[in-house]
Amino acid sequence: MNERFVKHATFVVERTYAASPERVYHAWSNSEAKAKWFSKAETFDFQVGGREYSSGGPPEGPVFVFDAVYQEIVPQQRIVYTYTLDSGGTRISVSITTIELIEAEGGTTLIFTEQGAFFDGLDTPEVREHGTNELLDALGKSLAEEAHG
């Protein structure tokens, strides 16, 4: 039998975008805008208690299922959600994520904090943080493309 264990971790990723808090918030709160940089949601109900659900993955790899519930929303300032991540039908983590949007000189500073429970070595905080960096880079690219139209 495989050993069962949980690794708890918190990581913080910060980015500053040359976009207003309203534009950055829109990129998270609008399903079409979010689909440009995040997996396209099959369910997207952006309100407290609402759900975001998507499944997919690389053609040769496992199917990943992202299943989130929005816990707190302060327009243009804060988004908090809890989510589970499954891979190939197995739960690999449960997390709480907080996105803070702070108006900065010429744009918005986004502070992304994730607190997670990672199960049985199937996912790690390091892998998740790397993926989060890639996602936030994709968000920045999407915001830049939108600005230059």
Coordinates of C-alpha atoms in Angstrom, one line a residue:
M1 CA 0.0 0.0 0.0
N2 CA 1.2 3.5 -0.8
E3 CA 2.1 5.7 2.1
R4 CA -0.4 8.5 2.6
F5 CA 0.7 11.9 3.7
V6 CA -0.2 15.6 3.4
K7 CA 2.3 18.4 2.8
H8 CA 1.0 21.8 3.8
A9 CA 2.4 24.9 2.3
T10 CA 1.8 28.6 1.6
F11 CA 3.4 30.5 -1.3
V12 CA 3.0 34.1 -2.5
V13 CA 3.6 35.3 -6.0
E14 CA 3.5 39.0 -6.8
R15 CA 3.2 40.8 -10.2
T16 CA 2.7 44.4 -11.3
Y17 CA 0.8 44.9 -14.5
A18 CA 0.5 48.1 -16.6
A19 CA -3.3 47.9 -16.3
S20 CA -5.8 49.4 -14.0
P21 CA -7.3 47.4 -11.1
E22 CA -10.6 47.4 -13.1
R23 CA -8.9 45.7 -16.1
V24 CA -7.1 43.1 -14.0
Y25 CA -10.2 42.3 -12.0
H26 CA -12.1 42.0 -15.3
A27 CA -9.5 39.4 -16.5
W28 CA -10.5 37.3 -13.4
S29 CA -14.2 38.0 -13.2
N30 CA -15.3 37.6 -16.9
S31 CA -15.3 34.1 -18.3
E32 CA -14.3 35.1 -21.8
A33 CA -11.4 37.3 -20.6
K34 CA -10.2 34.6 -18.2
A35 CA -10.3 31.9 -20.9
K36 CA -7.6 33.8 -22.7
W37 CA -5.0 33.0 -20.0
F38 CA -6.6 30.2 -17.8
S39 CA -8.3 26.9 -18.8
K40 CA -11.7 27.6 -20.3
A41 CA -14.4 27.0 -17.7
E42 CA -17.3 24.7 -18.2
T43 CA -19.0 26.4 -15.3
F44 CA -18.3 30.0 -14.4
D45 CA -20.5 31.6 -11.8
F46 CA -18.5 34.6 -10.5
Q47 CA -20.2 35.5 -7.2
V48 CA -19.8 34.6 -3.5
G49 CA -20.9 30.9 -3.3
G50 CA -20.5 30.6 -7.1
R51 CA -18.6 27.8 -8.7
E52 CA -15.9 27.7 -11.4
Y53 CA -15.2 24.2 -12.9
S54 CA -12.9 23.1 -15.7
S55 CA -11.3 19.9 -16.9
G56 CA -8.7 19.2 -19.4
G57 CA -5.0 18.7 -19.9
P58 CA -2.4 17.8 -22.5
P59 CA -3.4 15.2 -25.1
E60 CA -0.9 12.7 -23.8
G61 CA -1.4 13.4 -20.1
P62 CA -3.9 13.0 -17.4
V63 CA -7.1 15.0 -17.2
F64 CA -7.0 17.7 -14.6
V65 CA -10.2 18.9 -12.9
F66 CA -10.2 22.3 -11.2
D67 CA -13.3 22.8 -9.0
A68 CA -13.5 26.1 -7.2
V69 CA -16.0 28.0 -5.0
Y70 CA -15.8 31.8 -4.6
Q71 CA -15.7 32.7 -0.9
E72 CA -15.1 36.4 -0.9
I73 CA -15.3 39.0 -3.7
V74 CA -14.5 42.8 -3.2
P75 CA -14.7 44.2 -6.8
Q76 CA -11.4 45.6 -8.1
Q77 CA -9.7 44.7 -4.7
R78 CA -9.9 41.0 -3.6
I79 CA -11.0 37.6 -4.8
V80 CA -10.8 34.5 -2.4
Y81 CA -11.7 31.0 -3.5
T82 CA -11.2 27.5 -2.4
Y83 CA -10.6 24.7 -4.8
T84 CA -9.8 21.1 -5.3
L85 CA -7.5 19.8 -8.0
D86 CA -7.8 16.2 -9.3
S87 CA -5.5 14.5 -11.8
G88 CA -6.6 11.4 -13.6
G89 CA -9.5 11.0 -11.2
T90 CA -7.4 11.3 -8.0
R91 CA -7.6 14.3 -5.6
I92 CA -4.1 15.8 -5.5
S93 CA -4.7 19.0 -3.5
V94 CA -7.1 21.3 -1.8
S95 CA -6.3 25.0 -1.5
I96 CA -7.5 28.4 -0.5
T97 CA -6.3 31.2 -2.9
T98 CA -6.4 35.0 -2.2
I99 CA -5.9 37.5 -5.0
E100 CA -5.3 41.1 -3.9
L101 CA -5.3 43.9 -6.4
I102 CA -3.5 47.1 -5.2
E103 CA -3.4 50.2 -7.3
A104 CA 0.2 51.0 -8.1
E105 CA 2.1 53.7 -10.0
G106 CA 1.0 53.1 -13.6
G107 CA -1.0 50.0 -13.0
T108 CA -1.9 47.3 -10.5
T109 CA 0.1 45.1 -8.1
L110 CA -1.4 41.6 -7.8
I111 CA -0.6 39.5 -4.8
F112 CA -1.5 35.9 -5.2
T113 CA -1.3 33.8 -2.0
E114 CA -2.1 30.1 -2.0
Q115 CA -2.4 27.9 1.1
G116 CA -2.6 24.3 0.2
A117 CA -2.8 20.7 1.3
F118 CA -0.9 18.6 -1.2
F119 CA -1.6 14.9 -1.0
D120 CA 0.7 11.8 -1.2
G121 CA 3.4 13.5 -3.3
L122 CA 1.1 13.6 -6.3
D123 CA 1.5 17.3 -6.4
T124 CA 4.0 19.6 -4.6
P125 CA 4.0 23.3 -3.6
E126 CA 7.0 23.8 -5.8
V127 CA 5.2 22.5 -8.9
R128 CA 2.1 24.5 -8.1
E129 CA 4.1 27.7 -7.5
H130 CA 5.8 27.2 -10.9
G131 CA 2.4 26.7 -12.6
T132 CA 1.1 29.8 -10.9
N133 CA 4.0 31.9 -12.2
E134 CA 3.3 30.6 -15.7
L135 CA -0.4 31.5 -15.3
L136 CA 0.3 35.0 -14.0
D137 CA 2.8 35.5 -16.9
A138 CA 0.0 34.5 -19.3
L139 CA -2.3 37.0 -17.6
G140 CA 0.2 39.7 -18.1
K141 CA 0.6 38.8 -21.8
S142 CA -3.2 38.8 -22.2
L143 CA -3.5 42.2 -20.5
A144 CA -0.7 43.6 -22.7
E145 CA -2.4 42.2 -25.9
E146 CA -5.7 43.7 -24.9
A147 CA -4.1 47.1 -24.3
H148 CA -2.4 47.1 -27.7
G149 CA -5.4 45.7 -29.3

